[in-house]
mmCIF file of C-alpha atoms in Angstrom:
data_model
loop_
_atom_site.group_PDB
_atom_site.id
_atom_site.type_symbol
_atom_site.label_atom_id
_atom_site.label_comp_id
_atom_site.label_asym_id
_atom_site.label_seq_id
_atom_site.Cartn_x
_atom_site.Cartn_y
_atom_site.Cartn_z
ATOM 1 C CA MET A 1 36.000 130.586 62.068
ATOM 2 C CA GLY A 2 37.017 132.569 59.749
ATOM 3 C CA GLU A 3 38.291 136.026 60.075
ATOM 4 C CA LEU A 4 36.574 138.447 61.342
ATOM 5 C CA GLU A 5 36.483 141.938 60.166
ATOM 6 C CA TYR A 6 34.966 145.110 61.995
ATOM 7 C CA GLU A 7 34.184 148.628 60.630
ATOM 8 C CA PRO A 8 33.576 150.578 63.012
ATOM 9 C CA PRO A 9 30.456 152.489 62.482
ATOM 10 C CA ARG A 10 30.778 155.992 60.490
ATOM 11 C CA ASP A 11 28.152 158.227 58.413
ATOM 12 C CA GLY A 12 30.150 160.608 57.025
ATOM 13 C CA PRO A 13 33.549 162.567 56.654
ATOM 14 C CA THR A 14 35.794 163.060 59.949
ATOM 15 C CA LEU A 15 35.086 166.923 60.208
ATOM 16 C CA TRP A 16 37.284 166.828 63.892
ATOM 17 C CA GLU A 17 38.415 164.201 66.199
ATOM 18 C CA ILE A 18 39.758 164.336 70.106
ATOM 19 C CA GLY A 19 41.328 160.931 71.142
ATOM 20 C CA ILE A 20 42.419 157.005 70.593
ATOM 21 C CA PRO A 21 39.615 154.943 69.894
ATOM 22 C CA ASP A 22 41.123 152.118 72.123
ATOM 23 C CA ARG A 23 38.636 151.971 75.277
ATOM 24 C CA SER A 24 40.144 153.807 77.389
ATOM 25 C CA ALA A 25 41.736 157.530 78.332
ATOM 26 C CA ALA A 26 45.818 157.338 78.877
ATOM 27 C CA GLU A 27 45.981 159.344 76.076
ATOM 28 C CA PHE A 28 44.438 162.635 77.480
ATOM 29 C CA TYR A 29 46.120 164.950 80.455
ATOM 30 C CA VAL A 30 46.657 163.174 83.898
ATOM 31 C CA PRO A 31 47.597 165.485 85.916
ATOM 32 C CA ASP A 32 51.045 165.186 88.501
ATOM 33 C CA PRO A 33 49.847 164.130 92.224
ATOM 34 C CA ASN A 34 49.420 166.330 95.636
ATOM 35 C CA PRO A 35 52.802 165.666 96.575
ATOM 36 C CA LYS A 36 51.637 164.838 99.908
ATOM 37 C CA TYR A 37 49.908 161.591 98.097
ATOM 38 C CA ILE A 38 52.695 160.888 96.137
ATOM 39 C CA ASN A 39 53.129 157.197 95.623
ATOM 40 C CA ASN A 40 57.147 156.573 94.513
ATOM 41 C CA LEU A 41 55.539 153.310 92.696
ATOM 42 C CA PHE A 42 53.980 155.335 89.800
ATOM 43 C CA VAL A 43 56.845 158.075 89.245
ATOM 44 C CA ASP A 44 57.768 158.281 85.900
ATOM 45 C CA HIS A 45 55.787 155.834 85.180
ATOM 46 C CA PRO A 46 52.876 154.491 82.921
ATOM 47 C CA ASP A 47 50.407 154.477 84.795
ATOM 48 C CA ARG A 48 50.566 157.435 86.284
ATOM 49 C CA PHE A 49 46.456 157.350 86.813
ATOM 50 C CA ARG A 50 47.149 154.857 89.355
ATOM 51 C CA GLN A 51 48.463 157.884 91.502
ATOM 52 C CA TYR A 52 45.935 158.980 94.632
ATOM 53 C CA GLY A 53 43.570 161.664 94.684
ATOM 54 C CA LEU A 54 43.654 162.418 90.886
ATOM 55 C CA TRP A 55 40.254 163.546 91.422
ATOM 56 C CA ASP A 56 40.884 166.742 93.777
ATOM 57 C CA ARG A 57 43.373 168.168 90.928
ATOM 58 C CA TYR A 58 40.348 169.284 88.207
ATOM 59 C CA THR A 59 39.107 171.894 91.589
ATOM 60 C CA GLU A 60 42.684 173.501 92.103
ATOM 61 C CA LEU A 61 43.129 173.668 87.930
ATOM 62 C CA TYR A 62 40.032 175.392 86.944
ATOM 63 C CA PRO A 63 38.443 177.003 90.465
ATOM 64 C CA ASP A 64 36.463 178.620 88.341
ATOM 65 C CA ALA A 65 35.737 177.947 84.814
ATOM 66 C CA ASP A 66 35.573 174.836 83.729
ATOM 67 C CA LEU A 67 37.936 173.215 80.490
ATOM 68 C CA VAL A 68 37.801 174.891 77.364
ATOM 69 C CA TYR A 69 38.992 172.329 74.175
ATOM 70 C CA THR A 70 39.731 174.856 70.664
ATOM 71 C CA VAL A 71 40.322 172.078 67.995
ATOM 72 C CA GLY A 72 42.820 172.500 65.838
ATOM 73 C CA VAL A 73 45.210 174.799 68.541
ATOM 74 C CA SER A 74 44.160 172.729 72.178
ATOM 75 C CA ASP A 75 46.179 169.037 72.600
ATOM 76 C CA TYR A 76 44.325 166.257 74.038
ATOM 77 C CA SER A 77 47.210 165.160 75.805
ATOM 78 C CA LYS A 78 48.515 168.430 77.200
ATOM 79 C CA ASP A 79 44.386 170.284 77.028
ATOM 80 C CA TRP A 80 42.155 167.363 77.818
ATOM 81 C CA PHE A 81 42.308 166.369 82.008
ATOM 82 C CA TYR A 82 41.557 162.637 81.561
ATOM 83 C CA ALA A 83 38.196 162.271 83.372
ATOM 84 C CA GLN A 84 35.267 165.329 83.705
ATOM 85 C CA VAL A 85 34.456 165.359 87.672
ATOM 86 C CA THR A 86 32.963 166.980 90.160
ATOM 87 C CA ARG A 87 33.973 170.360 91.618
ATOM 88 C CA LYS A 88 34.667 170.785 95.306
ATOM 89 C CA LYS A 89 32.950 173.556 96.614
ATOM 90 C CA ASP A 90 34.500 175.654 99.530
ATOM 91 C CA ASP A 91 31.548 174.307 101.627
ATOM 92 C CA ASN A 92 33.044 170.477 100.967
ATOM 93 C CA LYS A 93 29.775 170.549 98.480
ATOM 94 C CA TYR A 94 30.551 169.518 94.886
ATOM 95 C CA GLN A 95 29.103 170.892 91.848
ATOM 96 C CA GLY A 96 28.517 170.113 88.120
ATOM 97 C CA THR A 97 30.903 170.735 85.123
ATOM 98 C CA THR A 98 29.928 171.690 81.742
ATOM 99 C CA TRP A 99 33.052 171.500 79.100
ATOM 100 C CA GLN A 100 33.238 173.230 76.108
ATOM 101 C CA ILE A 101 34.536 172.248 72.819
ATOM 102 C CA LYS A 102 35.299 175.135 70.207
ATOM 103 C CA PHE A 103 35.295 174.773 66.397
ATOM 104 C CA ARG A 104 35.338 176.464 62.612
ATOM 105 C CA LEU A 105 33.488 175.225 60.350
ATOM 106 C CA ASP A 106 33.855 177.038 56.842
ATOM 107 C CA ASP A 107 30.342 176.027 55.552
ATOM 108 C CA VAL A 108 26.871 174.473 57.006
ATOM 109 C CA ASP A 109 25.832 172.050 54.360
ATOM 110 C CA GLN A 110 21.872 173.328 55.667
ATOM 111 C CA ASN A 111 20.410 169.723 54.234
ATOM 112 C CA GLY A 112 22.182 167.799 56.144
ATOM 113 C CA THR A 113 22.773 165.720 59.896
ATOM 114 C CA TYR A 114 26.039 166.588 61.705
ATOM 115 C CA LYS A 115 27.476 163.346 63.701
ATOM 116 C CA LEU A 116 28.291 163.531 67.042
ATOM 117 C CA ARG A 117 30.441 160.349 68.384
ATOM 118 C CA VAL A 118 31.451 160.137 71.703
ATOM 119 C CA ALA A 119 32.888 157.034 73.086
ATOM 120 C CA ILE A 120 33.102 156.655 76.710
ATOM 121 C CA ALA A 121 35.510 154.761 78.427
ATOM 122 C CA SER A 122 34.175 155.172 81.914
ATOM 123 C CA ALA A 123 31.150 155.968 84.215
ATOM 124 C CA THR A 124 30.358 156.196 87.015
ATOM 125 C CA LEU A 125 26.725 157.108 88.411
ATOM 126 C CA SER A 126 26.951 160.375 86.067
ATOM 127 C CA GLU A 127 25.013 162.121 83.314
ATOM 128 C CA LEU A 128 26.538 163.317 79.979
ATOM 129 C CA GLN A 129 24.720 166.045 78.281
ATOM 130 C CA VAL A 130 25.050 167.206 75.092
ATOM 131 C CA ARG A 131 24.426 171.192 73.810
ATOM 132 C CA VAL A 132 25.183 172.505 71.105
ATOM 133 C CA ASN A 133 25.706 177.084 70.494
ATOM 134 C CA ASN A 134 23.337 177.376 73.769
ATOM 135 C CA PRO A 135 24.634 175.722 77.197
ATOM 136 C CA LYS A 136 21.421 177.342 78.510
ATOM 137 C CA VAL A 137 19.079 175.224 76.453
ATOM 138 C CA ASN A 138 16.393 172.499 78.278
ATOM 139 C CA PRO A 139 15.543 169.343 77.661
ATOM 140 C CA PRO A 140 19.670 169.948 76.116
ATOM 141 C CA LEU A 141 20.029 168.071 72.462
ATOM 142 C CA PHE A 142 21.182 164.993 74.147
ATOM 143 C CA THR A 143 21.140 163.206 77.480
ATOM 144 C CA SER A 144 22.019 159.960 78.413
ATOM 145 C CA GLY A 145 20.192 159.634 81.302
ATOM 146 C CA LEU A 146 22.261 157.959 84.345
ATOM 147 C CA ILE A 147 24.550 155.299 83.810
ATOM 148 C CA GLY A 148 27.610 153.865 85.091
ATOM 149 C CA LYS A 149 29.061 151.794 88.038
ATOM 150 C CA ASP A 150 33.064 151.530 87.253
ATOM 151 C CA ASN A 151 33.758 153.617 89.592
ATOM 152 C CA SER A 152 37.321 153.903 87.878
ATOM 153 C CA ILE A 153 37.849 157.305 89.483
ATOM 154 C CA ALA A 154 37.924 155.956 92.808
ATOM 155 C CA ARG A 155 39.707 153.171 92.509
ATOM 156 C CA HIS A 156 42.790 154.780 89.949
ATOM 157 C CA GLY A 157 41.374 153.002 87.072
ATOM 158 C CA ILE A 158 42.005 154.635 83.198
ATOM 159 C CA HIS A 159 39.047 152.546 81.738
ATOM 160 C CA GLY A 160 35.079 150.762 82.331
ATOM 161 C CA LEU A 161 32.324 149.697 80.667
ATOM 162 C CA TYR A 162 32.082 151.198 77.324
ATOM 163 C CA TRP A 163 28.937 153.750 76.475
ATOM 164 C CA LEU A 164 29.674 154.611 72.385
ATOM 165 C CA TYR A 165 26.885 157.766 71.632
ATOM 166 C CA LYS A 166 25.537 158.897 68.511
ATOM 167 C CA VAL A 167 23.752 162.832 68.759
ATOM 168 C CA ASP A 168 22.608 163.777 65.896
ATOM 169 C CA ILE A 169 23.157 167.484 64.972
ATOM 170 C CA PRO A 170 20.804 169.551 63.447
ATOM 171 C CA SER A 171 22.348 172.049 61.022
ATOM 172 C CA SER A 172 19.923 174.291 62.025
ATOM 173 C CA GLN A 173 21.590 174.866 65.329
ATOM 174 C CA LEU A 174 25.312 175.159 63.834
ATOM 175 C CA VAL A 175 26.503 178.344 62.384
ATOM 176 C CA GLN A 176 29.247 179.175 59.569
ATOM 177 C CA GLY A 177 32.425 180.453 61.643
ATOM 178 C CA ASP A 178 32.761 179.253 65.194
ATOM 179 C CA ASN A 179 30.952 176.790 67.101
ATOM 180 C CA THR A 180 30.363 175.157 70.613
ATOM 181 C CA ILE A 181 29.297 172.472 71.887
ATOM 182 C CA PHE A 182 29.086 172.328 75.477
ATOM 183 C CA LEU A 183 29.860 168.645 77.252
ATOM 184 C CA THR A 184 27.914 168.714 80.832
ATOM 185 C CA GLN A 185 27.451 166.171 83.276
ATOM 186 C CA PRO A 186 25.555 167.767 86.146
ATOM 187 C CA ARG A 187 25.128 164.916 89.054
ATOM 188 C CA SER A 188 27.161 166.084 92.052
ATOM 189 C CA THR A 189 26.195 164.392 94.931
ATOM 190 C CA GLY A 190 29.925 163.373 96.096
ATOM 191 C CA PRO A 191 34.284 163.378 94.710
ATOM 192 C CA PHE A 192 33.208 159.949 92.148
ATOM 193 C CA GLN A 193 30.591 160.710 89.515
ATOM 194 C CA GLY A 194 32.757 161.358 86.877
ATOM 195 C CA ILE A 195 32.602 160.403 82.870
ATOM 196 C CA MET A 196 36.326 159.125 81.054
ATOM 197 C CA TYR A 197 36.064 159.713 77.941
ATOM 198 C CA ASP A 198 37.370 157.151 74.955
ATOM 199 C CA TYR A 199 36.847 159.141 71.961
ATOM 200 C CA ILE A 200 34.901 161.955 70.221
ATOM 201 C CA ARG A 201 34.695 162.722 66.281
ATOM 202 C CA LEU A 202 32.427 165.202 64.762
ATOM 203 C CA GLU A 203 31.166 164.213 61.496
ATOM 204 C CA GLY A 204 29.859 165.509 58.505
ATOM 205 C CA PRO A 205 26.882 165.357 56.827
ATOM 206 C CA PRO A 206 27.547 162.412 53.695
ATOM 207 C CA SER A 207 26.941 164.577 51.332
ATOM 208 C CA ALA A 208 29.816 166.964 51.898
ATOM 209 C CA SER A 209 32.164 164.415 51.235
ATOM 210 C CA SER A 210 31.106 163.640 47.505
ATOM 211 C CA LYS A 211 31.921 168.119 47.662
#
């Protein structure tokens, strides 16, 4: 067998990207564990995600509002939580979460289609919904449906079965200036439902590369 060369899918120029396409969520923000649960084996260790109870830290860090990431300002190693998990409520029930990606477009190609590529490193009994500039529109622009049985969050992992999605964004849903992509994970019967992202990229229409 000769040498094989893999060409990753691409339709247009990169407008922005979050993460590293390596099928892992290890590059994102992994919080310090609750002091009650510290495992000294993983203190100052590359596999800091092995600490127990990290999923609960999301509720502590974002008790009322969800994560907001601003392209060009935020740092994914500090500002993108390693897993989009559920939020624990005061009655010990859970609720789904909606993350926001804010970005600017200097102009919008009205004749083209933009592409959002979302690579998922792991998913557990979860669903990814994508909306653009309107967090309440139904149906969403994209839904994955129910995906994943990896249980990576509960087993202190950082990757599982890989998923790759391409979401077509009509130019009519974008505006010149400030835009927001909403990533919603609505399934919320327990603490271990969630998504670990690998890499997210927004591509402009193919014609934009020649401008």
